[in-house]
Amino acid sequence: MSEKNQTFLEVKDLTVIYTANKKIVQAVNHVSFSLKKGETLGLVGETGAGKTTIARSILRILPDPPAKMLGGEITMDGVKISALSEEEMRKIRGGKISMIFQDPMTALNPLICVGDQISEGLMLHSDISRDEARKKAGEMLEMVGIPASRYVEYPFEFSGGMKQRVVIAMALACNPDLLLADEPTTALDVTIQAQVLDLIADLQKKLHTSMILITHDLGVVAQTCDNVATVYAGEIIEYGTKKDLFLNPCHPYTVGLFDSLPSMVGDEERLKPIAGLMPDPTDLPQGCKFNPRCPYATEKCRSGEVPNFEVSDGHFCRCWKYAKEAI
Amino acid sequence: MARYILKRLLSMILILIAAAFLIFTILYLTPGEPARMLLGGTATEDEVRTMAHTLGTDRSYMEQLGEFMINTFVRFKFGNSWLYKVPVMQEMNNRLPHTITIGLISMILTALIGFGLGIIAGTHEGKWQDSVTMAITMLLVSMPNFWLALLMIILFSVNLGWLPAYGIDSWTSYIMPIVASTLGGVAMQARQMRSAVLDVVRADYVTTARAKGQTERKITMRHILPNAAMPAITMLGGHLGGIVGGSAIIESVFSIPGVGLYMLAGINARDYPVVRTCVLFFALVSSIAMILTDIGYAYLDPRIKARYTNRKRKEEKEA
Ligand SMILES: Nc1ncnc2c1ncn2[C@@H]1O[C@H](COP(=O)(O)OP(=O)(O)OP(=O)(O)O)[C@@H](O)[C@H]1O
Ligand SMILES: [Mg+2]
């Protein structure tokens, strides 16, 4: 709506826990970030870091119980969506904000034909007849490369990659302002992956959609994102432009993450995995969450929260190594 | 779909033939000669031999079996009662209405109430609706139906005098038998439906529907219930069969002149034509119940539906 450089989505101090067997999983801890109109933010981080939980919190579809949003304020387009009533939020879901789910195999209702699952959302958010919705849903299918004649088929008649495309068609059907794409290409083979990313990029350009892209795949990040945030144990530990993170990764974890990529040019003989495991989210370490695995950890890292230091303009990192620059 | 139903009907006929074979063989192998049992202890050897000849029980197993199978499945003749000499079918016609009334109403109630309670409990997990339903169904599942029937007789007939304790005089006579043969199945069906609902409410596609902005009511109606009904429907067939099977017990407790009681009398008197016909009737009713639930299942599950309509759709596509 307004000019391009204005903040479109702002997440402040988001904290989410899961309660499982009397244990508390600290899935997301004080996460803040913002996103401009038309921009793409990549969330990277290993499995269990809390990426999906962040996306679901924005759409307010956390499973409650066991999930509980302890704190946080989410503002989109000037509206504080974290404070909306359930009914108002329902109208935003699938309309202004939509989500592509991680697992296409289970994201579709096995008993409803795929076309009807797409038109279901269309009829909820625009004032169109059933026939018009069907027609539009057919067009959406064509757009993701599935013949519209397969409208009447059921999810079991589709391959995993095609299901993922149906899920994408479903998410894009109502021209969302914000797209939460949770590993949209993980289930796809490389050629289709590129097609799907192009497709999303096209739409983004056309509709000026902002996107949060969750992925393990740094190649996908390089191809699509403007900014990148590294998520570790429920925290954003580094945030910056794509260039910042690829050319000048600062946090030892980000460095390790990017190092563990196979390199085309280098002649390193082996990949370098990051030593150690993600901490148990029910029992996070004191201080920096990465300190047990960090080769540079000092006494300071083992107590107290690490502040967010600005390494360079717009490039933030939660690591004491950069304290000098900040003060 | 027609192909599917046809296939199920064919398999039902096979099941009935198998049931007829089994019941005939079991009765044949039962120790004790029917002719002697029918005549009583005072009969002479000669009388027994003459009787056995009249009944045809002095012939070989194969001869008797062949005659029985042909009579049953080709001529649709079920013979006369050995004890009362009247055609079994004539007696069945008098008794069927009672058994079918109780059975049919119980089946419908089991399905409706069982599904309804399960849905309420499952969609209110942990709330009072859930706890109350679970407590009551737990109690009912562990209560044998004849005992429940006796308790009801003591309360409603003996103490309160509201309902007749036995026989069939008016529609009020049906109330207690129906309740007694319904509650156990209702309880089991409700518990199964509840766990099916609990499985489905956490399913990803329910979250997908919510993410589309669908209302909670529609999410329950369109996404949760049909999916939860699938496993519960499979169970339903078994419970419906159980109701028919249980009719012998319920009819004895309430002295209802139905097929179940007829079968028990037949067993006691070694009146084999009666026993065979009753058993076949029960087999028929349970298979019909099974088929109906299978068709319901196929109707809901596109995977089964597709298997039988694929050809048609492919042709359409090519056209
Ligand atoms: N329904 C749940 N109940 C309990 N704990 C949960 C639940 N969902 C997620 N968690 C926990 O919350 C943490 C964050 O999970 P989340 O799904 O957000 O991770 P993720 O970053 O999306 O991982 P992945 O890359 O594997 O998708 C994990 O420790 C996980 O075990
Ligand atoms: Mg995830």
XYZ file of C-alpha atoms and ligand atoms in Angstrom:
678
model
C 0.000 0.000 0.000
C 2.402 2.677 1.141
C 5.833 3.354 -0.249
C 8.233 0.539 -0.692
C 10.726 1.074 2.072
C 8.271 0.997 4.901
C 8.287 -1.900 7.337
C 5.485 -4.269 6.396
C 5.765 -6.945 9.040
C 7.259 -6.502 12.447
C 7.770 -9.267 14.982
C 8.842 -8.130 18.418
C 10.057 -10.282 21.263
C 8.213 -13.415 20.185
C 8.414 -16.205 22.767
C 6.727 -19.580 22.368
C 6.890 -22.684 24.520
C 5.518 -26.197 24.124
C 4.497 -28.160 27.171
C 5.150 -31.847 26.686
C 5.049 -34.381 29.525
C 5.374 -31.636 32.157
C 8.547 -30.471 30.416
C 8.756 -27.066 28.844
C 10.257 -26.817 25.383
C 11.565 -23.304 24.829
C 10.968 -23.346 21.108
C 11.201 -19.624 20.342
C 12.974 -17.156 22.612
C 12.638 -13.377 22.247
C 12.717 -13.311 18.479
C 12.420 -9.945 16.770
C 12.706 -9.072 13.113
C 11.025 -7.019 10.474
C 10.261 -7.308 6.824
C 9.617 -4.743 4.119
C 6.969 -4.916 1.432
C 7.958 -7.251 -1.378
C 11.017 -8.458 0.451
C 12.051 -12.015 1.196
C 13.549 -13.037 4.498
C 15.231 -16.412 4.716
C 15.137 -18.309 7.997
C 17.895 -20.872 8.118
C 18.930 -23.184 10.890
C 19.067 -26.832 11.707
C 16.117 -29.033 12.464
C 14.294 -28.203 15.690
C 15.602 -24.634 15.769
C 12.068 -23.234 15.894
C 11.586 -21.986 12.352
C 8.177 -23.558 11.780
C 7.062 -22.363 15.189
C 7.929 -18.766 14.265
C 5.897 -19.014 11.055
C 2.922 -20.567 12.788
C 2.961 -17.904 15.480
C 2.573 -15.215 12.847
C -0.479 -16.961 11.423
C -1.603 -17.850 14.948
C -2.131 -21.504 14.149
C 0.050 -22.984 16.863
C -1.495 -26.140 18.285
C -2.777 -25.023 21.677
C -2.207 -27.129 23.740
C 0.748 -27.891 23.772
C 1.983 -24.563 22.354
C 1.681 -21.289 24.214
C 2.713 -17.868 22.973
C 4.185 -16.332 26.112
C 4.959 -12.983 24.620
C 5.447 -11.029 21.495
C 3.824 -8.465 19.352
C 3.240 -8.976 15.657
C 2.288 -6.032 13.493
C 1.441 -6.303 9.837
C 0.646 -3.332 7.641
C 0.057 -1.220 10.743
C -2.360 -3.732 12.277
C -1.381 -5.469 15.466
C -2.436 -8.942 14.389
C -1.295 -10.539 17.633
C -4.087 -8.631 19.376
C -6.885 -9.310 16.894
C -9.887 -11.381 17.897
C -9.979 -14.956 16.658
C -12.706 -14.038 14.159
C -10.742 -11.099 12.715
C -7.628 -13.241 12.538
C -9.557 -15.935 10.690
C -10.323 -13.483 7.890
C -6.623 -12.697 7.522
C -5.575 -16.344 7.391
C -5.420 -17.613 3.860
C -6.244 -14.146 2.585
C -3.617 -11.583 3.508
C -1.264 -14.142 5.011
C -0.958 -17.659 3.755
C 1.369 -20.500 4.448
C 2.969 -23.268 2.435
C 3.373 -26.229 4.733
C 6.483 -28.253 5.233
C 5.108 -31.733 4.605
C 3.022 -31.993 1.426
C 2.219 -35.645 2.102
C 0.026 -34.793 5.076
C -1.000 -31.218 4.346
C -3.883 -32.193 2.062
C -7.159 -33.701 3.181
C -7.193 -37.237 1.720
C -10.978 -37.251 1.275
C -11.479 -34.052 -0.706
C -10.429 -33.647 -4.315
C -7.511 -31.263 -4.733
C -9.447 -28.683 -6.723
C -12.070 -28.309 -4.046
C -9.351 -27.849 -1.465
C -8.075 -24.893 -3.469
C -11.480 -23.370 -4.111
C -12.374 -23.719 -0.435
C -9.972 -20.896 0.400
C -11.034 -18.840 -2.612
C -14.660 -18.875 -1.579
C -13.759 -17.860 1.954
C -11.866 -14.759 0.968
C -13.492 -13.439 -2.145
C -17.129 -12.977 -2.891
C -17.337 -15.390 -5.800
C -19.678 -18.194 -6.782
C -18.752 -21.833 -6.575
C -18.323 -22.021 -10.346
C -16.035 -19.020 -10.475
C -14.004 -20.445 -7.614
C -13.688 -23.728 -9.473
C -12.521 -21.946 -12.565
C -9.972 -19.928 -10.626
C -8.775 -23.051 -8.794
C -8.274 -24.743 -12.165
C -6.206 -21.782 -13.297
C -4.127 -21.998 -10.138
C -3.461 -25.667 -10.873
C -2.366 -24.807 -14.405
C -0.124 -22.129 -12.989
C 1.786 -24.622 -10.862
C 2.030 -26.961 -13.842
C -0.832 -29.357 -13.167
C -3.492 -29.752 -15.892
C -6.783 -28.258 -14.749
C -8.488 -31.517 -15.747
C -6.977 -33.078 -12.646
C -9.148 -30.827 -10.481
C -11.349 -33.760 -9.519
C -8.529 -36.065 -8.481
C -7.691 -36.928 -4.896
C -4.365 -36.422 -3.132
C -3.545 -40.139 -3.294
C -3.470 -39.851 -7.076
C -0.634 -37.310 -6.946
C 3.069 -37.690 -6.360
C 4.761 -35.906 -3.480
C 6.078 -33.141 -5.681
C 2.674 -32.589 -7.253
C 1.053 -32.448 -3.841
C 3.565 -29.792 -2.890
C 2.541 -27.832 -5.967
C -1.089 -28.163 -4.978
C -0.183 -26.831 -1.542
C 1.593 -23.926 -3.206
C -1.376 -23.240 -5.495
C -3.581 -23.252 -2.419
C -1.366 -20.756 -0.610
C -1.118 -18.425 -3.593
C -4.763 -18.616 -4.660
C -5.883 -15.549 -2.725
C -2.920 -13.331 -3.665
C -1.517 -13.010 -0.166
C 0.424 -9.964 1.028
C 2.608 -12.186 3.128
C 3.638 -15.701 2.238
C 5.080 -17.999 4.861
C 6.887 -20.689 2.906
C 8.024 -23.512 5.162
C 10.547 -25.494 3.157
C 8.430 -25.254 0.019
C 10.910 -27.125 -2.130
C 12.238 -29.836 0.157
C 9.934 -32.484 -1.320
C 10.774 -31.599 -4.900
C 13.520 -32.718 -7.225
C 16.033 -30.166 -8.367
C 14.480 -29.196 -11.697
C 11.005 -28.808 -10.239
C 12.557 -27.010 -7.301
C 13.896 -24.340 -9.622
C 10.536 -24.083 -11.382
C 8.676 -23.668 -8.128
C 11.076 -21.026 -6.872
C 10.762 -19.158 -10.165
C 7.023 -19.421 -9.864
C 7.032 -17.981 -6.384
C 9.458 -15.247 -7.443
C 7.235 -14.318 -10.408
C 4.193 -14.032 -8.234
C 6.119 -12.076 -5.717
C 7.127 -9.577 -8.339
C 3.642 -9.392 -9.774
C 1.760 -9.105 -6.508
C 4.468 -7.476 -4.448
C 4.161 -10.219 -1.871
C 6.477 -10.287 1.097
C 7.809 -13.687 2.012
C 9.395 -15.541 4.861
C 11.208 -18.493 3.377
C 12.220 -21.288 5.689
C 14.832 -23.604 4.311
C 17.825 -25.774 5.038
C 19.105 -25.129 1.573
C 21.559 -22.257 1.339
C 21.433 -22.490 -2.445
C 17.753 -21.611 -2.265
C 18.603 -18.736 0.052
C 21.150 -17.436 -2.424
C 18.603 -17.614 -5.204
C 15.600 -16.029 -3.499
C 16.260 -14.062 -0.355
C 17.023 -10.422 0.305
C 17.813 -10.849 3.969
C 18.736 -13.875 6.007
C 18.304 -14.727 9.667
C 20.103 -17.643 11.275
C 17.967 -19.367 13.884
C 19.601 -21.371 16.617
C 17.785 -22.906 19.588
C 14.839 -20.559 19.189
C 16.884 -17.389 18.805
C 17.896 -15.306 15.843
C 21.640 -15.245 16.319
C 22.561 -13.438 13.163
C 20.639 -11.214 10.814
C 21.745 -9.355 7.753
C 21.471 -9.050 4.010
C 22.179 -12.086 1.901
C 25.520 -10.536 0.984
C 26.410 -9.955 4.627
C 25.809 -13.542 5.555
C 27.351 -15.186 2.550
C 30.439 -13.008 2.308
C 30.954 -12.073 5.916
C 29.282 -14.567 8.228
C 30.039 -13.504 11.795
C 28.504 -15.822 14.331
C 30.592 -18.990 14.764
C 27.428 -21.008 14.144
C 26.644 -19.242 10.868
C 30.252 -19.641 9.849
C 29.999 -23.353 10.569
C 26.690 -23.594 8.731
C 28.084 -22.006 5.611
C 31.280 -24.012 5.931
C 29.386 -27.247 6.003
C 28.276 -26.550 2.437
C 30.127 -28.472 -0.258
C 32.197 -25.927 -2.060
C 32.536 -25.942 -5.833
C 35.768 -24.050 -6.041
C 37.688 -25.067 -2.944
C 39.629 -28.281 -2.913
C 38.606 -29.295 0.585
C 38.314 -33.016 0.609
C 35.559 -33.298 3.219
C 32.571 -31.359 4.439
C 33.003 -29.806 7.826
C 29.980 -30.557 9.989
C 29.513 -28.427 13.076
C 30.701 -30.484 16.032
C 28.133 -31.370 18.689
C 24.340 -31.305 18.751
C 21.693 -28.659 19.202
C 21.028 -28.177 22.926
C 18.007 -29.875 24.461
C 15.268 -27.233 24.144
C 13.859 -28.298 27.515
C 17.168 -27.464 29.172
C 18.950 -24.683 27.314
C 22.468 -23.735 28.383
C 23.139 -20.535 30.328
C 24.418 -17.567 28.379
C 24.973 -18.043 24.698
C 22.992 -21.096 23.565
C 25.800 -22.063 21.228
C 28.594 -21.964 23.812
C 28.894 -25.758 24.376
C 29.720 -26.201 20.682
C 31.635 -23.006 20.132
C 35.405 -23.162 19.662
C 35.769 -19.546 20.844
C 33.594 -19.820 23.983
C 34.901 -17.923 27.008
C 33.672 -17.482 30.591
C 31.604 -14.522 29.462
C 29.665 -16.702 27.025
C 28.508 -19.056 29.769
C 26.530 -16.529 31.800
C 24.005 -13.871 30.982
C 22.199 -13.084 27.773
C 24.297 -12.072 24.795
C 23.181 -8.734 23.398
C 22.616 -8.184 19.710
C 25.686 -6.413 18.323
C 25.596 -4.485 15.080
C 28.574 -5.648 13.072
C 27.948 -3.319 10.205
C 24.963 -1.317 9.054
C 21.970 -3.648 9.337
C 24.077 -6.723 10.076
C 23.431 -8.012 13.587
C 25.079 -10.820 15.493
C 24.612 -12.246 18.981
C 28.207 -12.976 19.824
C 30.605 -11.350 22.298
C 33.308 -11.442 19.626
C 31.697 -8.338 18.143
C 31.294 -6.471 21.432
C 34.033 -3.959 20.589
C 32.324 -2.793 17.473
C 29.089 -2.231 19.341
C 30.389 -0.156 22.194
C -19.694 -48.031 -7.447
C -22.243 -50.521 -8.831
C -19.360 -52.866 -9.540
C -18.228 -52.632 -5.956
C -21.690 -53.345 -4.580
C -22.072 -56.290 -6.937
C -18.779 -57.682 -5.784
C -19.795 -57.350 -2.162
C -23.125 -59.054 -2.818
C -21.368 -61.978 -4.466
C -19.061 -62.335 -1.512
C -22.097 -62.267 0.763
C -23.572 -65.270 -1.037
C -20.298 -67.121 -0.573
C -20.315 -66.270 3.120
C -23.868 -67.592 3.464
C -22.938 -70.836 1.715
C -19.963 -71.221 4.029
C -22.160 -70.497 7.052
C -24.707 -73.083 5.902
C -21.988 -75.663 5.440
C -20.505 -74.937 8.857
C -23.732 -75.035 10.810
C -24.795 -78.233 9.074
C -21.510 -79.923 9.825
C -21.373 -78.752 13.423
C -24.885 -80.043 14.051
C -24.080 -83.308 12.289
C -21.026 -83.832 14.454
C -22.856 -83.001 17.685
C -22.997 -86.186 19.773
C -26.405 -87.748 20.393
C -28.966 -88.864 17.868
C -31.639 -86.256 17.099
C -34.348 -88.922 16.649
C -33.743 -90.265 20.145
C -33.693 -86.812 21.673
C -36.976 -85.935 19.990
C -38.740 -89.124 21.115
C -37.513 -88.978 24.684
C -35.999 -91.652 26.947
C -38.888 -94.122 26.770
C -38.763 -94.759 23.015
C -37.786 -98.214 21.750
C -34.960 -98.869 19.264
C -37.544 -99.528 16.553
C -39.338 -96.265 17.123
C -36.030 -94.397 17.022
C -35.058 -96.116 13.793
C -38.386 -95.277 12.165
C -38.088 -91.676 13.329
C -34.543 -91.360 11.997
C -35.773 -92.690 8.675
C -38.605 -90.161 8.558
C -36.228 -87.321 9.387
C -33.650 -88.595 6.936
C -30.905 -88.610 9.593
C -30.059 -92.265 8.853
C -28.525 -91.288 5.531
C -24.851 -90.507 4.918
C -23.340 -87.093 5.720
C -22.868 -86.237 2.061
C -26.408 -87.161 1.128
C -27.874 -85.070 3.918
C -25.581 -82.129 3.246
C -26.366 -82.172 -0.470
C -30.072 -82.230 0.144
C -29.837 -79.418 2.703
C -27.721 -77.189 0.469
C -29.945 -77.697 -2.562
C -33.100 -77.121 -0.557
C -31.690 -73.978 0.987
C -29.933 -72.273 -1.915
C -31.792 -73.615 -4.955
C -35.317 -74.319 -3.795
C -35.332 -71.834 -0.898
C -37.050 -74.476 1.225
C -36.219 -74.619 4.888
C -38.232 -77.695 5.854
C -40.536 -78.430 8.747
C -39.741 -78.232 12.409
C -38.941 -81.773 13.576
C -40.655 -81.132 16.858
C -43.805 -79.289 15.829
C -44.071 -80.507 12.218
C -44.966 -77.002 10.974
C -42.916 -75.261 8.275
C -39.992 -73.356 9.841
C -40.618 -70.423 7.542
C -44.158 -70.032 8.786
C -42.898 -69.728 12.366
C -40.095 -67.408 11.236
C -42.606 -65.078 9.625
C -44.345 -64.652 12.953
C -41.123 -64.086 14.808
C -39.106 -61.956 12.377
C -40.955 -58.687 13.029
C -39.995 -58.713 16.719
C -36.328 -59.483 16.125
C -36.011 -57.123 13.197
C -37.732 -54.269 15.002
C -35.384 -54.571 17.960
C -32.320 -55.180 15.802
C -32.923 -52.417 13.294
C -33.752 -49.731 15.841
C -30.758 -50.787 17.953
C -28.441 -50.576 14.960
C -29.635 -47.123 13.996
C -29.370 -45.910 17.581
C -25.919 -47.459 17.999
C -24.665 -45.684 14.912
C -26.261 -42.315 15.634
C -25.660 -42.073 19.380
C -22.260 -43.762 19.218
C -20.963 -41.398 16.555
C -22.597 -38.380 18.184
C -21.147 -39.013 21.636
C -17.727 -39.806 20.196
C -17.702 -36.563 18.249
C -18.757 -34.510 21.249
C -16.139 -36.165 23.459
C -13.391 -35.940 20.851
C -13.956 -32.307 19.999
C -14.024 -31.348 23.687
C -10.938 -33.246 24.740
C -10.283 -32.873 28.466
C -13.411 -30.812 29.098
C -16.404 -32.001 31.116
C -18.279 -33.282 28.040
C -15.370 -35.600 27.404
C -14.961 -36.781 30.991
C -18.687 -37.471 31.442
C -18.955 -39.381 28.157
C -15.862 -41.407 28.886
C -16.982 -42.278 32.436
C -20.446 -43.393 31.303
C -19.219 -45.379 28.310
C -16.559 -47.045 30.452
C -19.307 -48.201 32.797
C -21.478 -49.424 29.927
C -18.695 -51.231 28.114
C -17.955 -53.260 31.221
C -21.623 -54.144 31.864
C -22.957 -57.330 30.217
C -26.211 -56.663 28.373
C -28.243 -59.347 30.184
C -27.271 -57.884 33.531
C -28.240 -54.418 32.375
C -31.529 -55.928 31.191
C -32.182 -57.473 34.601
C -31.374 -54.200 36.370
C -33.821 -52.396 34.101
C -36.535 -54.972 34.772
C -36.059 -54.553 38.520
C -36.213 -50.770 38.268
C -38.810 -50.075 35.572
C -41.042 -53.142 35.846
C -40.853 -54.395 39.406
C -40.289 -51.173 41.342
C -41.809 -48.472 39.180
C -44.204 -50.599 37.148
C -43.758 -48.397 34.052
C -42.786 -50.989 31.496
C -43.785 -54.609 30.915
C -41.130 -57.070 32.054
C -41.716 -59.687 29.368
C -43.496 -60.534 26.121
C -44.650 -58.172 23.415
C -47.969 -56.473 24.116
C -47.523 -52.983 22.778
C -44.720 -50.712 21.641
C -43.701 -50.123 25.254
C -42.576 -53.739 25.364
C -39.834 -52.869 22.892
C -38.244 -50.118 24.954
C -36.188 -52.137 27.407
C -35.001 -54.786 24.920
C -33.868 -52.068 22.540
C -32.063 -50.128 25.250
C -30.412 -53.269 26.596
C -29.114 -54.342 23.206
C -28.012 -50.819 22.230
C -26.030 -49.456 25.153
C -22.961 -51.700 24.969
C -22.440 -51.052 21.256
C -23.109 -47.339 21.697
C -20.425 -47.170 24.358
C -17.853 -48.975 22.263
C -18.704 -47.010 19.154
C -18.455 -43.723 21.081
C -15.033 -44.599 22.445
C -13.756 -45.564 19.020
C -15.155 -42.458 17.401
C -13.582 -40.323 20.104
C -10.104 -41.722 19.577
C -10.537 -41.387 15.822
C -11.491 -37.722 16.264
C -8.496 -37.161 18.538
C -6.196 -38.605 15.891
C -7.629 -36.375 13.222
C -7.819 -33.021 15.072
C -4.035 -32.938 15.196
C -3.655 -33.844 11.522
C -1.752 -31.474 9.283
C -4.631 -31.042 6.862
C -6.745 -29.678 9.696
C -4.067 -27.054 10.289
C -4.056 -26.408 6.542
C -7.800 -25.796 6.648
C -7.364 -23.464 9.592
C -4.579 -21.632 7.746
C -7.000 -21.090 4.866
C -9.213 -19.147 7.233
C -11.937 -21.782 7.432
C -14.371 -21.488 10.354
C -14.022 -23.941 13.205
C -17.490 -25.311 12.534
C -16.724 -26.066 8.895
C -13.343 -27.485 9.859
C -15.132 -29.960 12.086
C -17.815 -30.796 9.532
C -15.720 -30.967 6.362
C -12.294 -31.997 7.516
C -12.393 -33.664 10.912
C -15.594 -35.697 10.862
C -15.325 -37.475 7.504
C -11.755 -38.475 8.244
C -12.554 -39.590 11.768
C -15.575 -41.531 10.565
C -13.432 -43.822 8.414
C -11.945 -46.026 11.138
C -15.116 -45.777 13.213
C -17.236 -47.051 10.330
C -15.094 -50.152 10.000
C -15.904 -50.920 13.614
C -19.583 -50.219 13.151
C -20.123 -53.334 11.015
C -18.879 -55.533 13.837
C -21.086 -53.861 16.423
C -24.144 -54.212 14.224
C -23.425 -57.905 13.825
C -23.071 -58.115 17.595
C -26.546 -56.713 18.098
C -28.120 -59.486 16.028
C -26.005 -62.108 17.689
C -27.010 -60.783 21.078
C -30.714 -61.043 20.290
C -30.849 -64.607 21.645
C -29.799 -63.322 25.063
C -32.038 -60.278 25.062
C -35.038 -62.282 23.827
C -34.560 -64.863 26.568
C -34.296 -62.256 29.300
C -37.445 -60.473 28.137
C -39.232 -63.629 26.867
C -39.760 -62.117 23.446
C -41.040 -64.561 20.820
C -38.341 -63.687 18.305
C -35.858 -65.560 16.152
C -33.222 -65.666 18.877
C -35.472 -67.444 21.314
C -36.643 -69.762 18.536
C -33.058 -70.722 17.867
C -32.416 -71.461 21.550
C -35.541 -73.629 21.710
C -34.384 -75.400 18.549
C -30.980 -76.104 20.062
C -32.488 -77.509 23.248
C -34.870 -79.792 21.346
C -32.337 -80.827 18.675
C -34.734 -79.377 16.147
C -32.055 -78.983 13.449
C -34.123 -77.334 10.670
C -35.035 -74.593 13.127
C -31.437 -74.084 14.281
C -30.083 -74.017 10.730
C -32.637 -71.557 9.485
C -32.125 -69.226 12.439
C -28.348 -69.334 12.089
C -28.619 -68.559 8.386
C -30.926 -65.675 9.188
C -28.377 -64.231 11.622
C -25.604 -64.721 9.087
C -27.687 -62.933 6.469
C -28.456 -59.968 8.700
C -24.841 -59.546 9.845
C -23.571 -59.746 6.278
C -26.059 -57.112 5.204
C -24.889 -54.895 8.070
C -21.277 -55.460 7.015
C -22.030 -54.698 3.401
C -23.841 -51.522 4.292
C -20.895 -50.318 6.380
C -18.456 -51.319 3.637
C -20.452 -49.367 1.098
C -20.550 -46.405 3.472
C -16.782 -46.694 3.787
C -16.237 -46.936 0.059
C -18.494 -43.980 -0.453
C -16.298 -41.899 1.864
C -12.905 -43.191 0.791
C -11.877 -41.983 -2.658
C -9.190 -44.663 -2.828
C -11.764 -47.448 -2.849
C -14.195 -45.483 -4.940
C -11.502 -44.798 -7.524
C -10.592 -48.445 -7.817
C -14.080 -49.147 -9.111
C -14.714 -46.021 -11.125
C -11.250 -45.546 -12.587
C -12.075 -47.149 -15.866
C -14.964 -44.830 -16.458
C -13.011 -41.744 -15.573
C -10.062 -42.684 -17.730
C -12.381 -43.115 -20.676
C -13.879 -39.717 -20.003
C -10.446 -38.206 -19.881
C -9.446 -39.716 -23.170
C -12.639 -38.573 -24.844
N 3.557 -30.030 18.845
C 4.715 -29.957 19.534
N 4.776 -30.414 20.803
C 5.928 -30.332 21.508
N 7.062 -29.812 21.042
C 7.064 -29.343 19.792
C 5.900 -29.393 18.969
N 6.196 -28.855 17.767
C 7.485 -28.498 17.836
N 8.026 -28.787 19.047
C 9.401 -28.511 19.489
O 9.683 -27.155 19.280
C 10.994 -26.995 18.780
C 10.951 -26.217 17.490
O 10.251 -26.961 16.503
P 9.996 -26.433 15.027
O 9.038 -27.375 14.382
O 9.609 -25.018 15.069
O 11.442 -26.624 14.379
P 11.924 -26.344 12.888
O 13.004 -25.329 12.989
O 10.771 -26.022 12.023
O 12.556 -27.742 12.493
P 12.561 -28.461 11.048
O 13.654 -27.825 10.266
O 12.852 -29.870 11.363
O 11.228 -28.261 10.453
C 11.579 -28.387 18.634
O 12.411 -28.628 19.738
C 10.393 -29.296 18.676
O 10.738 -30.500 19.318
Mg 9.867 -26.978 10.444
